[in-house]
XYZ file of C-alpha atoms in Angstrom:
670
model
C -22.741 -19.257 29.665
C -25.426 -16.889 31.277
C -24.205 -13.580 32.406
C -24.779 -12.558 36.076
C -27.129 -9.849 36.915
C -25.509 -6.750 38.156
C -28.089 -6.546 41.079
C -27.413 -2.709 41.339
C -27.954 0.359 39.386
C -25.491 1.671 36.928
C -22.555 3.813 38.150
C -23.632 7.028 36.290
C -20.485 8.731 37.468
C -18.379 6.378 35.315
C -20.626 6.845 32.406
C -20.459 10.560 32.761
C -16.817 10.581 33.018
C -16.707 8.575 29.699
C -18.966 11.097 28.023
C -16.794 14.055 29.241
C -13.696 12.073 28.101
C -15.056 11.760 24.664
C -15.612 15.548 24.335
C -12.746 16.698 26.415
C -9.939 14.127 26.947
C -7.675 16.655 28.559
C -10.270 17.090 31.362
C -9.674 13.456 32.428
C -7.225 12.887 35.161
C -6.239 10.730 37.980
C -7.014 11.339 41.787
C -6.730 9.049 44.899
C -9.799 7.089 46.307
C -9.077 4.928 49.313
C -5.348 5.302 48.427
C -5.861 3.984 44.975
C -5.655 6.015 41.707
C -8.991 6.296 39.883
C -10.152 8.259 36.880
C -11.665 11.653 37.762
C -12.531 14.964 36.123
C -10.259 17.902 36.395
C -13.074 20.400 37.059
C -10.721 23.518 36.650
C -9.809 22.164 33.149
C -13.495 21.535 32.424
C -14.448 25.034 33.598
C -11.530 26.487 31.322
C -13.022 24.661 28.296
C -16.407 26.090 28.899
C -15.215 29.706 29.866
C -14.207 32.758 27.944
C -11.897 33.786 30.629
C -8.856 32.283 32.084
C -9.672 30.048 35.023
C -7.128 29.219 37.892
C -7.464 26.253 40.042
C -5.341 25.265 43.166
C -6.032 21.521 43.052
C -2.917 19.469 42.848
C -3.187 16.585 40.322
C -1.243 14.460 37.900
C -0.895 16.727 34.786
C 1.428 18.114 32.274
C 1.561 21.843 32.525
C 3.831 24.876 31.869
C 3.455 28.725 32.307
C 0.694 30.204 30.147
C -0.921 26.838 29.237
C -4.227 28.277 30.236
C -3.755 31.075 27.752
C -2.846 28.621 25.008
C -6.254 26.785 25.725
C -8.146 30.151 25.764
C -6.438 31.322 22.546
C -7.536 27.928 20.836
C -11.144 28.700 21.659
C -11.131 32.561 21.148
C -12.951 34.072 18.129
C -11.174 36.101 15.446
C -12.137 38.824 13.154
C -10.499 37.585 10.002
C -11.398 36.185 6.639
C -9.756 34.470 3.541
C -9.377 36.465 0.255
C -9.147 34.693 -2.949
C -6.151 35.313 -5.292
C -7.226 33.774 -8.726
C -4.165 35.432 -10.546
C -1.726 33.176 -8.362
C -4.022 30.050 -8.631
C -4.059 27.274 -11.064
C -7.425 26.277 -12.648
C -9.143 28.441 -9.924
C -12.680 27.816 -10.915
C -12.398 23.916 -10.975
C -9.831 22.812 -8.599
C -10.632 21.389 -5.099
C -7.167 21.930 -3.755
C -6.488 24.848 -1.542
C -3.308 26.913 -0.740
C -3.752 29.193 2.090
C -1.187 31.811 3.182
C -1.160 33.167 6.740
C -0.781 32.199 10.330
C -1.915 28.644 10.631
C -3.717 29.236 13.912
C -5.932 31.943 12.552
C -6.576 29.790 9.331
C -7.366 26.778 11.379
C -9.997 28.638 13.294
C -11.506 30.093 9.996
C -11.757 26.445 8.658
C -13.170 24.733 11.848
C -16.762 25.334 11.141
C -16.578 24.505 7.445
C -14.395 21.569 7.623
C -15.483 20.193 11.050
C -14.976 16.363 11.046
C -14.111 16.372 7.357
C -10.374 15.905 7.188
C -9.213 12.310 6.799
C -5.478 12.773 7.286
C -3.292 15.540 8.766
C 0.500 15.642 8.239
C 2.559 18.332 9.764
C 6.304 19.079 10.076
C 6.262 21.953 12.557
C 9.452 23.596 13.987
C 11.671 21.177 15.841
C 12.692 23.673 18.546
C 16.462 23.194 17.753
C 17.323 26.670 18.952
C 17.465 27.794 15.319
C 13.806 27.607 14.423
C 11.396 30.514 13.917
C 8.343 30.051 16.181
C 5.064 31.547 15.641
C 4.793 34.827 17.761
C 1.207 34.448 19.134
C -0.697 37.229 21.105
C 0.228 35.696 24.470
C 4.028 35.436 24.133
C 5.688 36.497 27.377
C 8.985 38.117 28.291
C 11.765 36.279 30.208
C 10.853 38.194 33.356
C 7.203 37.266 33.213
C 8.175 33.736 32.541
C 10.318 33.583 35.634
C 7.538 35.030 37.823
C 5.109 32.509 36.537
C 7.276 29.401 36.655
C 8.863 30.030 40.089
C 12.382 29.523 38.698
C 14.009 32.017 41.037
C 15.392 31.793 44.458
C 14.455 34.011 47.311
C 16.874 36.618 46.201
C 15.464 36.813 42.705
C 18.267 34.882 40.998
C 17.436 32.440 38.154
C 17.788 28.749 39.247
C 18.612 27.662 35.708
C 21.757 28.752 33.883
C 20.338 29.366 30.444
C 16.698 30.168 30.140
C 16.699 30.130 26.454
C 17.547 26.469 26.312
C 15.531 25.365 29.341
C 12.162 26.335 30.729
C 11.167 29.302 28.561
C 12.553 27.581 25.419
C 10.037 24.845 25.847
C 7.177 27.050 26.943
C 7.220 29.209 23.795
C 7.187 25.996 21.682
C 4.488 24.217 23.810
C 2.145 27.226 23.686
C 2.780 27.521 19.901
C 1.987 23.790 19.214
C -0.864 23.279 21.777
C -3.384 25.664 20.436
C -2.941 24.603 16.804
C -3.299 20.866 17.568
C -6.364 21.619 19.689
C -8.074 23.265 16.788
C -6.723 20.819 14.234
C -8.406 17.955 16.164
C -11.839 19.551 15.498
C -11.176 19.314 11.702
C -10.412 15.572 11.775
C -12.944 12.928 10.709
C -13.972 10.505 13.364
C -11.679 7.958 11.706
C -9.124 10.444 10.731
C -5.360 10.280 11.579
C -2.713 12.814 12.354
C 1.050 12.365 11.708
C 3.584 14.676 13.324
C 7.229 14.732 12.402
C 9.494 15.753 15.239
C 13.040 15.153 16.649
C 14.654 14.451 20.075
C 14.209 18.056 21.190
C 10.391 17.862 21.851
C 9.391 14.288 21.111
C 8.505 13.630 24.857
C 6.559 16.841 25.325
C 4.771 16.426 22.007
C 3.715 12.939 23.061
C 2.279 14.455 26.468
C 0.388 17.148 24.502
C -1.005 14.712 21.983
C -2.047 12.373 24.803
C -3.901 15.193 26.406
C -5.519 16.549 23.200
C -6.286 13.329 21.333
C -6.309 10.928 24.262
C -3.840 8.229 25.080
C -6.240 5.587 23.817
C -5.993 7.049 20.387
C -2.130 6.745 20.106
C -1.068 4.525 17.159
C 2.614 4.660 16.781
C 5.940 6.584 17.284
C 7.656 5.680 14.119
C 11.520 6.065 13.753
C 12.600 7.419 10.459
C 16.067 6.836 9.278
C 18.055 9.815 7.942
C 21.569 11.282 7.549
C 23.693 11.057 10.817
C 24.549 14.507 12.339
C 28.101 15.532 11.537
C 28.274 17.433 14.845
C 27.447 15.108 17.666
C 28.283 16.104 21.243
C 28.196 12.426 22.613
C 26.060 10.308 20.248
C 25.506 10.808 16.684
C 21.778 10.220 15.833
C 20.645 9.487 12.465
C 16.865 9.476 12.855
C 13.862 11.440 13.631
C 10.346 10.528 14.644
C 6.768 10.664 13.311
C 3.970 10.397 15.969
C 0.718 9.065 14.758
C -2.704 9.432 16.654
C -6.274 8.818 15.489
C -9.338 11.026 16.289
C -11.358 7.961 17.594
C -9.667 4.539 17.917
C -13.013 2.545 17.723
C -13.827 4.393 14.428
C -10.388 4.099 13.058
C -9.831 0.348 13.648
C -12.953 -0.424 11.398
C -11.096 1.160 8.634
C -8.909 -0.611 6.033
C -5.355 0.708 6.668
C -2.160 0.163 4.770
C 0.763 -1.042 6.774
C 3.677 1.246 7.611
C 6.984 -0.050 8.652
C 7.802 1.620 11.975
C 11.487 0.941 11.687
C 11.762 3.096 8.763
C 8.408 4.782 8.484
C 8.070 3.472 5.040
C 5.455 0.863 3.941
C 6.533 -2.690 3.223
C 3.361 -2.787 1.045
C 4.836 -0.215 -1.359
C 6.555 -3.152 -2.998
C 2.965 -4.394 -3.886
C 2.793 -1.468 -6.367
C 6.179 -2.592 -7.833
C 5.657 -6.360 -8.087
C 6.172 -6.121 -11.797
C 9.424 -4.344 -11.336
C 10.640 -6.405 -8.369
C 13.530 -7.896 -10.144
C 14.472 -4.594 -11.552
C 14.370 -2.961 -8.172
C 16.644 -5.663 -6.744
C 19.015 -5.247 -9.733
C 19.311 -1.631 -9.205
C 19.943 -2.155 -5.373
C 22.686 -4.582 -6.293
C 24.507 -1.998 -8.290
C 24.878 0.258 -5.072
C 25.153 -2.576 -2.533
C 27.416 -5.263 -4.119
C 27.641 -7.398 -0.878
C 23.853 -7.847 -0.472
C 22.654 -11.309 -1.159
C 19.566 -11.611 -3.434
C 16.576 -11.929 -1.205
C 15.034 -15.371 -1.490
C 11.727 -14.077 0.104
C 9.633 -11.444 -1.629
C 9.658 -8.336 0.430
C 6.032 -7.776 -0.563
C 4.969 -10.464 1.845
C 6.033 -8.457 4.887
C 2.962 -6.526 5.399
C 2.738 -6.438 9.291
C 4.495 -4.793 12.063
C 4.588 -4.890 15.841
C 6.962 -3.796 18.602
C 9.388 -6.652 17.610
C 9.668 -5.514 14.007
C 8.259 -6.263 10.486
C 6.980 -9.723 9.732
C 4.994 -11.822 7.329
C 2.477 -14.480 8.270
C 2.286 -18.061 7.196
C 0.231 -21.319 7.788
C 0.690 -23.055 11.053
C -0.689 -26.507 9.955
C 1.236 -29.542 9.017
C 1.594 -29.733 5.060
C 1.866 -33.571 5.483
C -1.647 -33.679 7.132
C -0.283 -35.745 9.896
C 0.053 -33.143 12.818
C -1.644 -33.301 16.238
C -5.179 -31.977 16.500
C -5.298 -31.130 20.118
C -7.019 -27.956 21.501
C -4.866 -24.915 22.039
C -5.899 -21.659 23.579
C -6.310 -18.331 21.986
C -5.016 -15.700 24.472
C -7.013 -12.971 22.838
C -10.487 -14.483 23.159
C -9.699 -16.935 26.005
C -11.273 -19.735 23.915
C -9.799 -22.812 22.012
C -8.237 -21.894 18.636
C -9.725 -23.390 15.474
C -7.746 -26.598 14.717
C -6.351 -27.016 11.403
C -7.778 -29.843 9.272
C -4.282 -31.160 8.716
C -3.155 -30.766 12.318
C -0.685 -28.519 13.864
C 2.807 -28.170 12.262
C 4.511 -27.973 15.750
C 4.445 -29.759 19.002
C 2.602 -28.285 22.029
C 6.049 -27.619 23.592
C 7.150 -25.549 20.472
C 3.745 -23.944 20.383
C 4.230 -22.647 23.936
C 7.714 -21.324 23.134
C 6.555 -19.618 20.079
C 3.744 -18.012 21.997
C 6.074 -16.761 24.729
C 8.331 -15.319 21.985
C 5.382 -13.590 20.287
C 5.785 -15.510 17.157
C 2.169 -16.408 16.647
C -0.467 -14.143 15.232
C -3.770 -14.878 17.052
C -6.980 -13.828 15.327
C -9.921 -11.992 17.130
C -12.126 -14.456 15.653
C -12.083 -17.994 17.048
C -13.307 -19.391 13.620
C -10.054 -18.306 11.978
C -6.705 -20.156 12.319
C -3.699 -18.568 13.963
C -0.678 -17.789 11.807
C 3.186 -18.166 12.306
C 5.086 -14.919 12.231
C 8.378 -14.620 10.473
C 10.169 -11.379 11.147
C 12.264 -9.640 8.399
C 15.938 -10.299 8.626
C 18.603 -7.611 9.102
C 19.836 -8.233 5.528
C 16.264 -7.738 4.140
C 15.762 -4.605 6.223
C 19.102 -3.163 5.054
C 17.986 -3.655 1.420
C 14.490 -2.118 2.166
C 16.393 0.835 3.687
C 18.730 1.110 0.785
C 15.766 1.242 -1.582
C 14.112 4.035 0.262
C 17.276 5.849 0.651
C 17.612 5.738 -3.157
C 14.112 6.941 -3.387
C 14.922 10.001 -1.027
C 18.073 10.788 -3.098
C 15.941 10.521 -6.285
C 13.416 13.060 -4.799
C 16.139 15.517 -3.857
C 17.681 15.338 -7.212
C 14.324 15.765 -8.875
C 13.644 18.791 -6.821
C 16.998 20.425 -7.736
C 16.291 19.826 -11.310
C 12.926 21.203 -11.174
C 14.240 24.490 -9.801
C 16.860 25.027 -12.487
C 19.632 23.402 -10.630
C 19.152 25.410 -7.443
C 18.733 23.672 -4.078
C 16.077 26.064 -2.884
C 14.900 23.723 -0.033
C 17.429 22.557 2.579
C 15.647 19.726 4.160
C 12.442 18.898 2.355
C 10.588 15.836 3.423
C 10.911 12.850 1.136
C 7.831 12.678 -1.268
C 7.829 8.933 -1.005
C 7.390 8.989 2.712
C 4.334 11.254 2.540
C 2.904 9.254 -0.367
C 3.193 6.182 1.899
C 1.096 7.805 4.599
C -1.403 9.022 2.133
C -1.612 5.636 0.468
C -2.085 3.729 3.687
C -4.630 6.017 5.313
C -6.758 7.766 2.652
C -8.891 6.852 -0.252
C -11.213 8.191 -2.827
C -12.574 11.660 -2.013
C -10.565 12.197 1.136
C -9.128 15.575 2.324
C -5.485 15.795 3.451
C -4.368 18.715 5.479
C -0.872 20.158 6.118
C -0.879 23.425 8.231
C 2.926 23.613 8.379
C 3.240 23.001 4.689
C 6.692 24.521 4.104
C 8.224 23.448 0.759
C 4.815 21.940 -0.308
C 5.840 18.368 -0.003
C 2.396 17.165 1.131
C 0.775 18.740 -1.868
C 3.382 17.217 -4.114
C 2.818 13.860 -2.671
C -0.956 14.069 -2.741
C -1.018 14.649 -6.470
C 1.612 12.017 -7.220
C -0.299 9.418 -5.048
C -3.396 10.270 -6.985
C -1.629 9.755 -10.325
C -0.175 6.468 -8.835
C -3.425 4.732 -7.638
C -5.924 6.751 -9.808
C -7.876 7.968 -6.837
C -9.171 11.463 -6.360
C -8.043 13.146 -3.123
C -7.668 16.827 -2.274
C -5.190 18.742 -0.229
C -5.476 22.021 2.022
C -2.009 23.574 2.521
C -1.391 26.277 5.071
C 1.816 28.221 5.286
C 2.999 31.558 6.780
C 4.670 33.731 4.034
C 8.045 33.699 5.614
C 10.344 36.456 4.304
C 13.411 34.534 2.919
C 15.692 37.631 3.018
C 14.881 38.063 6.812
C 15.463 34.461 7.286
C 18.939 34.686 5.621
C 19.867 37.522 8.027
C 19.493 35.119 10.997
C 20.703 31.888 9.175
C 23.569 29.958 10.690
C 25.498 27.510 8.760
C 26.915 27.623 5.150
C 24.371 25.012 3.680
C 21.507 26.855 5.199
C 22.630 30.314 3.914
C 23.364 28.742 0.408
C 19.869 27.331 0.274
C 18.236 30.625 1.159
C 20.466 32.499 -1.279
C 19.412 29.965 -4.023
C 15.831 30.475 -3.215
C 16.060 34.300 -3.175
C 17.788 34.134 -6.525
C 15.191 32.000 -7.872
C 12.412 34.352 -6.815
C 14.293 37.143 -8.482
C 14.730 35.370 -11.710
C 11.032 34.498 -11.844
C 9.853 37.893 -10.518
C 8.361 36.726 -7.401
C 8.524 38.404 -4.095
C 11.194 36.587 -1.845
C 8.778 34.481 0.225
C 8.685 30.689 1.018
C 5.136 30.533 -0.113
C 6.190 31.742 -3.584
C 8.701 28.919 -3.933
C 6.186 26.352 -2.669
C 3.439 27.550 -5.106
C 5.885 27.333 -7.886
C 6.915 23.801 -6.933
C 3.279 22.694 -6.862
C 2.632 24.249 -10.314
C 5.714 22.481 -11.770
C 4.702 19.197 -10.276
C 1.206 19.480 -11.625
C 2.634 20.119 -15.117
C 5.037 17.133 -14.994
C 2.093 14.951 -13.780
C -0.137 16.088 -16.654
C 2.631 15.531 -19.170
C 3.238 11.986 -17.841
C -0.345 10.999 -17.936
C -0.793 12.401 -21.472
C 1.943 10.162 -22.546
C 0.625 7.139 -20.534
C -0.942 4.283 -22.389
C -2.898 2.979 -19.463
C -6.807 2.926 -19.776
C -9.055 4.394 -17.221
C -6.889 7.191 -15.965
C -8.881 9.891 -14.234
C -8.189 13.549 -14.752
C -5.901 14.195 -11.777
C -6.608 17.591 -10.000
C -3.202 19.364 -10.239
C -4.748 22.975 -9.787
C -5.036 24.935 -6.533
C -6.851 27.951 -5.263
C -4.801 30.460 -3.385
C -6.350 32.224 -0.549
C -4.752 34.762 1.791
C -5.504 35.440 5.468
C -6.781 39.035 5.925
C -8.711 41.261 8.236
C -12.567 41.145 7.900
C -14.177 42.609 4.846
C -16.412 44.433 7.203
C -15.734 48.057 8.336
C -15.247 47.932 12.184
C -17.919 45.307 12.413
C -17.243 41.890 14.008
C -19.761 38.972 13.403
C -19.467 35.197 13.882
C -21.423 32.803 11.651
C -24.403 32.544 14.052
C -24.683 36.353 14.079
C -25.103 37.116 10.320
C -28.218 39.301 10.053
C -31.369 38.132 8.241
C -33.062 40.269 5.682
C -34.086 43.692 6.795
C -30.834 44.457 8.652
C -30.313 47.992 9.870
C -27.108 49.585 10.337
C -24.328 51.110 8.118
C -25.175 52.501 4.600
C -22.207 50.526 3.412
C -20.292 48.559 6.000
C -17.899 46.822 3.569
C -14.354 48.215 3.104
C -13.649 50.022 -0.188
C -10.801 47.788 -1.187
C -12.628 44.518 -1.173
C -13.885 42.787 -4.256
C -17.120 40.788 -4.827
C -15.162 37.589 -4.689
C -13.749 38.688 -1.329
C -17.262 39.003 -0.083
C -18.232 35.655 -1.506
C -15.536 33.744 0.145
C -16.224 35.281 3.578
C -19.942 34.403 3.057
C -18.891 30.770 2.289
C -16.859 30.683 5.394
C -19.732 32.027 7.510
C -22.256 29.678 5.926
C -19.938 26.608 6.420
C -19.630 25.991 2.614
C -16.368 24.168 1.566
C -13.930 26.611 -0.092
C -13.158 24.144 -2.802
C -16.546 23.767 -4.306
C -17.469 24.947 -7.889
C -17.941 28.626 -8.467
C -19.428 30.251 -11.647
C -21.289 33.376 -12.384
C -24.330 34.093 -14.372
C -25.977 37.414 -15.525
C -29.459 38.332 -14.458
C -30.608 41.565 -16.045
C -27.067 42.546 -16.461
C -26.185 41.810 -12.704
C -23.578 39.356 -11.708
C -24.864 36.500 -9.625
C -22.407 33.974 -8.243
C -23.571 30.352 -8.390
C -21.682 28.225 -5.689
C -21.826 24.450 -5.803
C -24.452 24.329 -8.574
C -27.157 26.389 -7.095
C -26.381 25.643 -3.287
C -25.641 29.372 -2.762
C -26.581 32.335 -5.059
C -25.017 35.721 -4.108
C -25.335 39.133 -5.709
C -23.300 42.110 -4.578
C -23.788 44.486 -7.523
C -25.398 47.914 -6.964
C -29.011 48.690 -7.973
C -30.529 45.245 -7.625
C -34.164 45.394 -8.581
C -37.199 43.409 -7.370
C -37.135 41.515 -10.781
C -33.512 40.386 -10.126
C -34.277 39.205 -6.586
C -37.368 37.370 -8.149
C -35.147 35.544 -10.618
C -32.840 34.541 -7.844
C -35.712 33.259 -5.860
C -37.104 31.181 -8.675
C -33.891 29.181 -8.858
C -34.583 27.984 -5.262
C -31.036 28.010 -3.784
C -30.389 26.653 -0.290
C -28.733 30.026 0.611
C -29.317 33.452 -0.981
C -26.973 36.403 -0.052
C -27.282 39.995 -1.191
C -25.637 43.138 -0.086
C -27.841 45.437 1.976
C -26.665 48.531 0.079
C -27.286 46.671 -3.262
C -31.050 47.092 -3.302
C -32.180 49.774 -5.652
C -35.036 51.078 -3.447
C -36.820 50.867 -0.298
C -39.593 48.848 -2.002
C -37.022 46.175 -3.027
C -35.842 45.931 0.510
C -39.338 45.821 1.819
C -40.433 43.115 -0.694
C -37.270 41.069 -0.352
C -38.613 38.495 2.216
C -41.958 38.335 0.548
C -40.520 37.538 -2.745
C -38.747 34.532 -1.364
C -41.590 33.368 0.641
C -43.618 33.201 -2.586
C -41.047 31.496 -4.854
C -38.619 29.675 -2.519
C -39.839 29.668 1.166
C -37.124 27.218 2.088
C -34.249 29.340 1.113
C -32.180 30.813 3.842
C -31.783 34.451 3.190
C -28.804 36.493 4.260
C -28.027 40.088 3.920
C -24.512 41.654 4.509
């Protein structure tokens, strides 16, 4: 059927709003036009995105806001004068690994990573503080006092009295948490690949606010699921004892993400039904194991691995909808997705038209988006089957907990670590060969553990970036409440002392990753399977620090070209050549996980980054002949220390040498 001509020009306003929505989804709001809500641009919000100052706007509109939200936006975009310093002595296989473990405030670290890893991270998983009233929140520069909060929020009556009875558990309680999470998610989005996905664990305290923040930052259209994760019931319920938490899932760009091949995750438990695909050979063993714990469960007569799909009604498998006898009706039936008739089975339909309409009404038919394909009949998993699945994963969680305790010499150093099997599920379903996984609230290191474990399971190479603040366990113990929490912290501190580590959470996590890596390597060494890849179980430790430069601030676009004037030596005395190298890598947008080696040129150490992509020399008394040898290797980037050149002649001829031997090399001097 021919399409009608529009007979008018395009509505450029709508197109422009679409473009702005793609860049700044938080700037798209609703306003009234002729009494009806329409999409419009929040110009105050747009001005804030494009401004380096706080922008106030009086316009009333539909929005989710709180005191100091503008400062949280500003903080996400503001520059920092920081760097990452390498710590080879705390790392494992520093020169070869592509995994990163970064210690420091995650907002600052995310900003440092933004340019280098822009659009490169396939999956983010975070388990941030839940705002239970007992969590430690990140204390950012814009933190406000109770008085300041009250003045901003208007929570006072005319006589200056607070209108809420407990500000710690009401407005200000949420404001601190919202400011903390907002700026971090805003920066994290920039790191995500267009088809990337983020998973955020949370509980009832902030699930609704987190959803609103994610809608604003990622866009409502990029919401995927709010998974419910079964857990242990709380033993101190006020009214209702809850036994679950949540995991929100958003993609960076829905149109890009939907073209990917995704694994299926069961939203009723946040574990994949498809995990049984990996265990088909052990299916009977798994069922027998479960029967030992659940004597009253009937043996399932339908293989669980068939249940690979999920919707709002639950988890289901699909099956044919044609008549196995070949005598069914062949009448035309409509596909509600396409609006066209469905393809008709060659053997006819297995149900009458009346039954068909009833199934369709109940959502029991899976319709394809392609009219050439046949629809399928949905069969939802039964309560009994679901109980067995949950039992299986509870056993897996218990197994994870027992293994961690054994790994740490019988000490329970982590109170509530996330199940490795859960994170493995997300990694399995959402990532593949060569993908990067980021966790910037990495805590006990479960995501690193799960990444290495999944790579060993499916023989694919993935790499992780873990970011964690080095929390002092002794300080945490002073503020801990509850016997279990105190005992866990005491065990962790004792473990650190026994192993001569300072009492920091990061030390425990790094040791966990080391031990997991050793276990994986030992397991692979004993494996008889062919074609096993060398799983990367190493990690580079980097630590957030002030800039290597003396009282000098520069951003990547301000690195001076050869011939810089300025300080005789503008680098801090306590900084090593590797410190300078990693700051150069950050400034030049070179991934921090690439290979690094060093070569000698006339006795001077020259760093070779990513097989000749960057050559850097920071030694003293570098001669023209050394510069010439570097230029002859034709790197993409060449970096030399300004004070390193042995004479004015070398400095003068530096540019000419590169123009002669490697004119395309980008030359930088620090």
